[in-house]
């Protein structure tokens, strides 16, 4: 059977939020784009579903917000830290901040990905090849000049890109096969994620962290009057959770935080947590984005947000379509992107790691320390304003 030859400006490997978001952002910029996605299933619903205000502004500029709102995205107006019995420790409300969009957007992970893919398809030069693996690369002088794939309908194809974006997630094949290296850190406590319908009203639709003596319990807004709960647990507790009944979980959650009341939970899944920080994001005409470039602990809800923030900087620094055939222009653009954006993200990752350790370390002393810190911040208007500001994803204000 003849091999199909597919020429394109940009090849994106991986159609998670990073890859699909890029394809949507680039849909009206005149590039021919091929996206190769390994899975035929929708994205995992439990993963990133809270979009920071700084990223909502980016989505607005990309013209995707109306689609998100029409498909059911909801607004979340802040974060609250509470004692297990519900007393407020620290309130971080967003709605009075001087921002174009002073709220988080809450939208199921798989719906974000699907909305991006549907918008990407408005580009008549966009092609989604799914399911197909991006792992059989052909390289020349440090650039990827081809990707061999098996087409879903049968037959083989070779894709000839000018620029390659590796957006294939935490276990990235692009990263491994093309020689990128990482610093890794394995956290000790996996997360169990639960979901439950609302059992009380919360018109402010906040994310609430209950600071219990045996660890933090996060009550996270979902759409359609549901919450998600994220709890760090011991490896040896997974068996108990898997065998648990609704009643077992109701009792356990109530013991952790009586203010949660009676909840009818179901388990969404268990998530081992790992930090993998790539030493470089760029090699030749290849750039990594999203979890492929840096996967981080979900403690601070930042992975998807970082992927989209980096995507926004990347799309604005690509060579225009009439210059993308020039390898020197591609290398120079990617080098500028990395030099500008990587140091910013190194700082974000360091902050995220601190928060992750706080959550990972389930001993009571660390929680007491954190509670003291949040209580002190609540008494100091400057500190609590800064703390609230930092939840938006915008850099600290200089005036
Ligand atoms: C429990 C949990 C909760 C989270 N909550 C938040 C949150 O609230 N906010 C937030 O910002 N982040 C959150 N995150 C992190 C966020 O989900 C991830 O950072 C984000 O989804 C990464 O997107 P990605 O596109 O880089 O990677 P992925 O979503 O992993 O997508 C990679 C895609 O590439 C495909 N693929 C893999 N290998 C290949 C290959 N060789 N060829 C072709 N395709 C391939 C996969 O099938 C997949 O679709 C959370 C994570 C977890 C685990």
PDB file of C-alpha atoms in Angstrom, residues 32-254:
ATOM      1  CA  UNK A  32      -1.321  24.037   8.250  1.00  0.00           C
ATOM      2  CA  UNK A  33      -1.462  21.869  11.364  1.00  0.00           C
ATOM      3  CA  UNK A  34      -1.500  18.138  11.993  1.00  0.00           C
ATOM      4  CA  UNK A  35      -2.365  16.868  15.470  1.00  0.00           C
ATOM      5  CA  UNK A  36      -1.555  13.239  16.274  1.00  0.00           C
ATOM      6  CA  UNK A  37      -3.362  11.859  19.321  1.00  0.00           C
ATOM      7  CA  UNK A  38      -2.776   8.327  20.644  1.00  0.00           C
ATOM      8  CA  UNK A  39      -6.064   7.776  22.437  1.00  0.00           C
ATOM      9  CA  UNK A  40      -9.561   7.568  21.010  1.00  0.00           C
ATOM     10  CA  UNK A  41     -11.110   8.109  24.449  1.00  0.00           C
ATOM     11  CA  UNK A  42     -12.110  11.461  25.953  1.00  0.00           C
ATOM     12  CA  UNK A  43      -9.685  13.084  28.434  1.00  0.00           C
ATOM     13  CA  UNK A  44      -9.798  12.085  32.127  1.00  0.00           C
ATOM     14  CA  UNK A  45     -12.597  14.107  33.710  1.00  0.00           C
ATOM     15  CA  UNK A  46     -10.896  14.456  37.128  1.00  0.00           C
ATOM     16  CA  UNK A  47      -7.874  16.362  35.862  1.00  0.00           C
ATOM     17  CA  UNK A  48      -7.434  20.127  35.430  1.00  0.00           C
ATOM     18  CA  UNK A  49     -10.827  21.807  35.436  1.00  0.00           C
ATOM     19  CA  UNK A  50     -10.177  25.224  37.062  1.00  0.00           C
ATOM     20  CA  UNK A  51      -8.901  27.970  34.786  1.00  0.00           C
ATOM     21  CA  UNK A  52      -7.115  30.862  36.506  1.00  0.00           C
ATOM     22  CA  UNK A  53      -8.155  34.502  35.766  1.00  0.00           C
ATOM     23  CA  UNK A  54      -4.888  35.100  33.885  1.00  0.00           C
ATOM     24  CA  UNK A  55      -5.756  32.202  31.574  1.00  0.00           C
ATOM     25  CA  UNK A  56      -9.390  33.293  31.208  1.00  0.00           C
ATOM     26  CA  UNK A  57      -7.964  36.512  29.725  1.00  0.00           C
ATOM     27  CA  UNK A  58      -5.899  34.419  27.302  1.00  0.00           C
ATOM     28  CA  UNK A  59      -8.966  32.362  26.311  1.00  0.00           C
ATOM     29  CA  UNK A  60     -10.858  35.587  25.720  1.00  0.00           C
ATOM     30  CA  UNK A  61      -8.110  36.793  23.361  1.00  0.00           C
ATOM     31  CA  UNK A  62      -8.221  33.445  21.538  1.00  0.00           C
ATOM     32  CA  UNK A  63     -11.971  33.938  21.057  1.00  0.00           C
ATOM     33  CA  UNK A  64     -12.868  30.656  22.763  1.00  0.00           C
ATOM     34  CA  UNK A  65     -14.703  31.960  25.853  1.00  0.00           C
ATOM     35  CA  UNK A  66     -18.174  32.151  24.228  1.00  0.00           C
ATOM     36  CA  UNK A  67     -17.898  28.465  23.277  1.00  0.00           C
ATOM     37  CA  UNK A  68     -16.872  27.508  26.826  1.00  0.00           C
ATOM     38  CA  UNK A  69     -19.754  29.477  28.366  1.00  0.00           C
ATOM     39  CA  UNK A  70     -22.279  28.126  25.851  1.00  0.00           C
ATOM     40  CA  UNK A  71     -21.176  24.572  26.713  1.00  0.00           C
ATOM     41  CA  UNK A  72     -21.709  25.002  30.462  1.00  0.00           C
ATOM     42  CA  UNK A  73     -18.542  26.498  32.031  1.00  0.00           C
ATOM     43  CA  UNK A  74     -19.242  28.145  35.406  1.00  0.00           C
ATOM     44  CA  UNK A  75     -17.513  30.862  37.452  1.00  0.00           C
ATOM     45  CA  UNK A  76     -15.759  30.314  40.774  1.00  0.00           C
ATOM     46  CA  UNK A  77     -15.243  33.417  42.854  1.00  0.00           C
ATOM     47  CA  UNK A  78     -12.524  32.557  45.321  1.00  0.00           C
ATOM     48  CA  UNK A  79     -10.711  30.277  47.725  1.00  0.00           C
ATOM     49  CA  UNK A  80     -11.396  29.773  51.412  1.00  0.00           C
ATOM     50  CA  UNK A  81      -9.325  28.091  54.101  1.00  0.00           C
ATOM     51  CA  UNK A  82     -11.434  26.727  56.964  1.00  0.00           C
ATOM     52  CA  UNK A  83     -11.039  24.702  60.129  1.00  0.00           C
ATOM     53  CA  UNK A  84     -12.597  21.226  60.015  1.00  0.00           C
ATOM     54  CA  UNK A  85     -15.671  22.578  61.802  1.00  0.00           C
ATOM     55  CA  UNK A  86     -16.067  25.293  59.180  1.00  0.00           C
ATOM     56  CA  UNK A  87     -14.661  28.416  60.861  1.00  0.00           C
ATOM     57  CA  UNK A  88     -13.094  30.727  58.334  1.00  0.00           C
ATOM     58  CA  UNK A  89      -9.290  31.027  58.563  1.00  0.00           C
ATOM     59  CA  UNK A  90      -8.547  32.964  55.372  1.00  0.00           C
ATOM     60  CA  UNK A  91     -10.809  34.273  52.611  1.00  0.00           C
ATOM     61  CA  UNK A  92      -9.377  34.992  49.134  1.00  0.00           C
ATOM     62  CA  UNK A  93     -12.254  36.534  47.122  1.00  0.00           C
ATOM     63  CA  UNK A  94     -11.592  37.484  43.510  1.00  0.00           C
ATOM     64  CA  UNK A  95     -14.556  39.512  42.324  1.00  0.00           C
ATOM     65  CA  UNK A  96     -13.325  42.954  43.431  1.00  0.00           C
ATOM     66  CA  UNK A  97      -9.877  42.622  41.907  1.00  0.00           C
ATOM     67  CA  UNK A  98      -9.099  45.002  39.023  1.00  0.00           C
ATOM     68  CA  UNK A  99      -8.969  42.258  36.387  1.00  0.00           C
ATOM     69  CA  UNK A 100     -10.743  41.754  33.057  1.00  0.00           C
ATOM     70  CA  UNK A 101     -12.097  38.442  34.382  1.00  0.00           C
ATOM     71  CA  UNK A 102     -12.030  38.349  38.201  1.00  0.00           C
ATOM     72  CA  UNK A 103     -13.048  34.718  38.532  1.00  0.00           C
ATOM     73  CA  UNK A 104     -11.869  31.186  37.896  1.00  0.00           C
ATOM     74  CA  UNK A 105     -13.630  29.279  35.150  1.00  0.00           C
ATOM     75  CA  UNK A 106     -14.771  25.765  36.086  1.00  0.00           C
ATOM     76  CA  UNK A 107     -15.279  23.343  33.218  1.00  0.00           C
ATOM     77  CA  UNK A 108     -14.789  19.577  33.016  1.00  0.00           C
ATOM     78  CA  UNK A 109     -11.375  18.613  31.669  1.00  0.00           C
ATOM     79  CA  UNK A 110     -12.703  16.533  28.773  1.00  0.00           C
ATOM     80  CA  UNK A 111     -15.106  19.307  27.767  1.00  0.00           C
ATOM     81  CA  UNK A 112     -12.255  21.842  27.636  1.00  0.00           C
ATOM     82  CA  UNK A 113     -10.291  19.498  25.362  1.00  0.00           C
ATOM     83  CA  UNK A 114     -13.277  18.797  23.100  1.00  0.00           C
ATOM     84  CA  UNK A 115     -14.147  22.502  22.805  1.00  0.00           C
ATOM     85  CA  UNK A 116     -10.545  23.268  21.771  1.00  0.00           C
ATOM     86  CA  UNK A 117     -10.546  20.471  19.174  1.00  0.00           C
ATOM     87  CA  UNK A 118     -13.867  21.634  17.709  1.00  0.00           C
ATOM     88  CA  UNK A 119     -12.539  25.190  17.444  1.00  0.00           C
ATOM     89  CA  UNK A 120      -9.239  23.960  15.944  1.00  0.00           C
ATOM     90  CA  UNK A 121     -11.272  22.285  13.189  1.00  0.00           C
ATOM     91  CA  UNK A 122     -12.424  25.756  12.005  1.00  0.00           C
ATOM     92  CA  UNK A 123      -8.973  25.902  10.366  1.00  0.00           C
ATOM     93  CA  UNK A 124      -9.473  24.250   6.984  1.00  0.00           C
ATOM     94  CA  UNK A 125      -5.794  23.275   7.069  1.00  0.00           C
ATOM     95  CA  UNK A 126      -6.144  21.370  10.362  1.00  0.00           C
ATOM     96  CA  UNK A 127      -6.026  17.579  10.404  1.00  0.00           C
ATOM     97  CA  UNK A 128      -6.555  15.400  13.478  1.00  0.00           C
ATOM     98  CA  UNK A 129      -5.090  11.903  13.184  1.00  0.00           C
ATOM     99  CA  UNK A 130      -6.552   9.802  15.973  1.00  0.00           C
ATOM    100  CA  UNK A 131      -5.784   7.246  17.278  1.00  0.00           C
ATOM    101  CA  UNK A 132      -2.160   7.315  16.142  1.00  0.00           C
ATOM    102  CA  UNK A 133       1.145   7.391  17.980  1.00  0.00           C
ATOM    103  CA  UNK A 134       3.856  10.005  17.658  1.00  0.00           C
ATOM    104  CA  UNK A 135       6.991   7.969  18.314  1.00  0.00           C
ATOM    105  CA  UNK A 136       8.590   6.940  15.016  1.00  0.00           C
ATOM    106  CA  UNK A 137      10.549  10.112  14.295  1.00  0.00           C
ATOM    107  CA  UNK A 138      13.007  10.758  11.510  1.00  0.00           C
ATOM    108  CA  UNK A 139      15.684  13.335  12.365  1.00  0.00           C
ATOM    109  CA  UNK A 140      18.286  15.230  10.362  1.00  0.00           C
ATOM    110  CA  UNK A 141      20.867  17.711  11.674  1.00  0.00           C
ATOM    111  CA  UNK A 142      19.047  17.933  15.018  1.00  0.00           C
ATOM    112  CA  UNK A 143      15.631  18.652  13.495  1.00  0.00           C
ATOM    113  CA  UNK A 144      12.645  16.307  13.249  1.00  0.00           C
ATOM    114  CA  UNK A 145      11.966  16.017   9.531  1.00  0.00           C
ATOM    115  CA  UNK A 146       9.389  13.249   9.623  1.00  0.00           C
ATOM    116  CA  UNK A 147       6.974  11.261  11.730  1.00  0.00           C
ATOM    117  CA  UNK A 148       5.838   7.845  10.502  1.00  0.00           C
ATOM    118  CA  UNK A 149       2.342   6.901  11.666  1.00  0.00           C
ATOM    119  CA  UNK A 150      -0.183   4.139  11.156  1.00  0.00           C
ATOM    120  CA  UNK A 151      -3.400   5.770   9.991  1.00  0.00           C
ATOM    121  CA  UNK A 152      -6.577   4.844  11.902  1.00  0.00           C
ATOM    122  CA  UNK A 153      -8.339   3.790   8.702  1.00  0.00           C
ATOM    123  CA  UNK A 154      -5.377   1.580   7.711  1.00  0.00           C
ATOM    124  CA  UNK A 155      -2.213   2.323   5.818  1.00  0.00           C
ATOM    125  CA  UNK A 156       0.877   4.311   6.672  1.00  0.00           C
ATOM    126  CA  UNK A 157       1.678   7.989   6.448  1.00  0.00           C
ATOM    127  CA  UNK A 158       4.732  10.128   6.796  1.00  0.00           C
ATOM    128  CA  UNK A 159       4.203  13.605   8.157  1.00  0.00           C
ATOM    129  CA  UNK A 160       6.743  16.229   7.085  1.00  0.00           C
ATOM    130  CA  UNK A 161       6.586  19.168   9.547  1.00  0.00           C
ATOM    131  CA  UNK A 162       8.541  22.416   9.742  1.00  0.00           C
ATOM    132  CA  UNK A 163       8.067  22.651  13.497  1.00  0.00           C
ATOM    133  CA  UNK A 164       7.101  20.026  16.084  1.00  0.00           C
ATOM    134  CA  UNK A 165       5.312  20.598  19.377  1.00  0.00           C
ATOM    135  CA  UNK A 166       5.589  17.777  21.918  1.00  0.00           C
ATOM    136  CA  UNK A 167       2.410  17.959  24.004  1.00  0.00           C
ATOM    137  CA  UNK A 168       2.190  14.293  24.902  1.00  0.00           C
ATOM    138  CA  UNK A 169       1.966  14.576  28.659  1.00  0.00           C
ATOM    139  CA  UNK A 170       3.772  13.373  31.718  1.00  0.00           C
ATOM    140  CA  UNK A 171       5.264  10.197  30.160  1.00  0.00           C
ATOM    141  CA  UNK A 172       6.175  12.047  26.958  1.00  0.00           C
ATOM    142  CA  UNK A 173       7.621   9.868  24.193  1.00  0.00           C
ATOM    143  CA  UNK A 174       8.734  12.972  22.322  1.00  0.00           C
ATOM    144  CA  UNK A 175      10.789  13.991  25.356  1.00  0.00           C
ATOM    145  CA  UNK A 176      12.307  10.547  25.808  1.00  0.00           C
ATOM    146  CA  UNK A 177      12.967   9.662  22.180  1.00  0.00           C
ATOM    147  CA  UNK A 178      14.462  13.033  21.280  1.00  0.00           C
ATOM    148  CA  UNK A 179      16.881  13.107  24.229  1.00  0.00           C
ATOM    149  CA  UNK A 180      15.367  15.686  26.591  1.00  0.00           C
ATOM    150  CA  UNK A 181      16.346  15.162  30.237  1.00  0.00           C
ATOM    151  CA  UNK A 182      14.442  15.948  33.456  1.00  0.00           C
ATOM    152  CA  UNK A 183      14.792  16.492  37.199  1.00  0.00           C
ATOM    153  CA  UNK A 184      12.237  14.277  38.932  1.00  0.00           C
ATOM    154  CA  UNK A 185      10.650  14.145  42.362  1.00  0.00           C
ATOM    155  CA  UNK A 186       8.203  11.427  43.468  1.00  0.00           C
ATOM    156  CA  UNK A 187       5.720  12.570  46.118  1.00  0.00           C
ATOM    157  CA  UNK A 188       4.834   9.984  48.744  1.00  0.00           C
ATOM    158  CA  UNK A 189       1.056  10.487  49.025  1.00  0.00           C
ATOM    159  CA  UNK A 190      -1.191   9.690  46.066  1.00  0.00           C
ATOM    160  CA  UNK A 191      -4.450  11.606  45.788  1.00  0.00           C
ATOM    161  CA  UNK A 192      -7.872  10.028  45.853  1.00  0.00           C
ATOM    162  CA  UNK A 193     -10.416  12.058  43.894  1.00  0.00           C
ATOM    163  CA  UNK A 194     -14.104  11.828  44.743  1.00  0.00           C
ATOM    164  CA  UNK A 195     -17.188  13.507  43.425  1.00  0.00           C
ATOM    165  CA  UNK A 196     -20.545  14.236  45.090  1.00  0.00           C
ATOM    166  CA  UNK A 197     -23.656  16.328  44.494  1.00  0.00           C
ATOM    167  CA  UNK A 198     -23.984  19.482  46.601  1.00  0.00           C
ATOM    168  CA  UNK A 199     -25.396  18.865  50.085  1.00  0.00           C
ATOM    169  CA  UNK A 200     -25.363  22.567  51.020  1.00  0.00           C
ATOM    170  CA  UNK A 201     -25.542  25.910  49.224  1.00  0.00           C
ATOM    171  CA  UNK A 202     -22.416  27.844  48.235  1.00  0.00           C
ATOM    172  CA  UNK A 203     -23.520  30.826  46.097  1.00  0.00           C
ATOM    173  CA  UNK A 204     -19.936  32.113  46.022  1.00  0.00           C
ATOM    174  CA  UNK A 205     -18.875  28.799  44.461  1.00  0.00           C
ATOM    175  CA  UNK A 206     -15.538  28.742  46.307  1.00  0.00           C
ATOM    176  CA  UNK A 207     -12.801  26.188  46.486  1.00  0.00           C
ATOM    177  CA  UNK A 208     -12.553  25.319  50.189  1.00  0.00           C
ATOM    178  CA  UNK A 209      -9.535  23.777  51.891  1.00  0.00           C
ATOM    179  CA  UNK A 210     -10.414  22.209  55.248  1.00  0.00           C
ATOM    180  CA  UNK A 211      -7.258  22.205  57.378  1.00  0.00           C
ATOM    181  CA  UNK A 212      -7.705  19.011  59.442  1.00  0.00           C
ATOM    182  CA  UNK A 213      -5.292  17.506  61.955  1.00  0.00           C
ATOM    183  CA  UNK A 214      -4.801  14.447  59.715  1.00  0.00           C
ATOM    184  CA  UNK A 215      -4.408  16.390  56.478  1.00  0.00           C
ATOM    185  CA  UNK A 216      -6.093  18.808  54.127  1.00  0.00           C
ATOM    186  CA  UNK A 217      -9.372  18.037  52.355  1.00  0.00           C
ATOM    187  CA  UNK A 218     -10.144  20.095  49.271  1.00  0.00           C
ATOM    188  CA  UNK A 219     -13.763  20.687  48.237  1.00  0.00           C
ATOM    189  CA  UNK A 220     -13.530  21.793  44.631  1.00  0.00           C
ATOM    190  CA  UNK A 221     -16.460  23.161  42.592  1.00  0.00           C
ATOM    191  CA  UNK A 222     -17.533  21.174  39.527  1.00  0.00           C
ATOM    192  CA  UNK A 223     -20.306  22.209  37.163  1.00  0.00           C
ATOM    193  CA  UNK A 224     -23.916  21.009  37.536  1.00  0.00           C
ATOM    194  CA  UNK A 225     -24.047  21.395  41.343  1.00  0.00           C
ATOM    195  CA  UNK A 226     -21.314  18.873  42.013  1.00  0.00           C
ATOM    196  CA  UNK A 227     -18.076  19.026  43.971  1.00  0.00           C
ATOM    197  CA  UNK A 228     -14.828  17.178  43.556  1.00  0.00           C
ATOM    198  CA  UNK A 229     -12.818  16.201  46.624  1.00  0.00           C
ATOM    199  CA  UNK A 230      -9.082  15.758  46.588  1.00  0.00           C
ATOM    200  CA  UNK A 231      -7.433  13.990  49.519  1.00  0.00           C
ATOM    201  CA  UNK A 232      -3.793  12.942  49.948  1.00  0.00           C
ATOM    202  CA  UNK A 233      -3.662   9.375  51.283  1.00  0.00           C
ATOM    203  CA  UNK A 234      -1.019   6.777  52.160  1.00  0.00           C
ATOM    204  CA  UNK A 235      -0.062   4.151  49.551  1.00  0.00           C
ATOM    205  CA  UNK A 236      -1.245   1.530  52.043  1.00  0.00           C
ATOM    206  CA  UNK A 237      -4.709   3.145  52.232  1.00  0.00           C
ATOM    207  CA  UNK A 238      -5.608   2.666  48.558  1.00  0.00           C
ATOM    208  CA  UNK A 239      -7.016  -0.824  49.262  1.00  0.00           C
ATOM    209  CA  UNK A 240      -9.350   0.584  51.922  1.00  0.00           C
ATOM    210  CA  UNK A 241     -10.599   3.280  49.562  1.00  0.00           C
ATOM    211  CA  UNK A 242     -11.186   0.822  46.731  1.00  0.00           C
ATOM    212  CA  UNK A 243     -13.276  -1.413  48.998  1.00  0.00           C
ATOM    213  CA  UNK A 244     -15.089   1.476  50.712  1.00  0.00           C
ATOM    214  CA  UNK A 245     -18.859   1.994  50.596  1.00  0.00           C
ATOM    215  CA  UNK A 246     -20.658   5.330  50.355  1.00  0.00           C
ATOM    216  CA  UNK A 247     -21.300   5.078  54.085  1.00  0.00           C
ATOM    217  CA  UNK A 248     -17.614   4.380  54.904  1.00  0.00           C
ATOM    218  CA  UNK A 249     -16.594   7.467  52.962  1.00  0.00           C
ATOM    219  CA  UNK A 250     -19.355   9.587  54.480  1.00  0.00           C
ATOM    220  CA  UNK A 251     -18.065   8.755  57.979  1.00  0.00           C
ATOM    221  CA  UNK A 252     -14.431   9.287  57.050  1.00  0.00           C
ATOM    222  CA  UNK A 253     -15.060  12.659  55.405  1.00  0.00           C
ATOM    223  CA  UNK A 254     -17.175  13.801  58.326  1.00  0.00           C
TER     224      UNK A 254
END
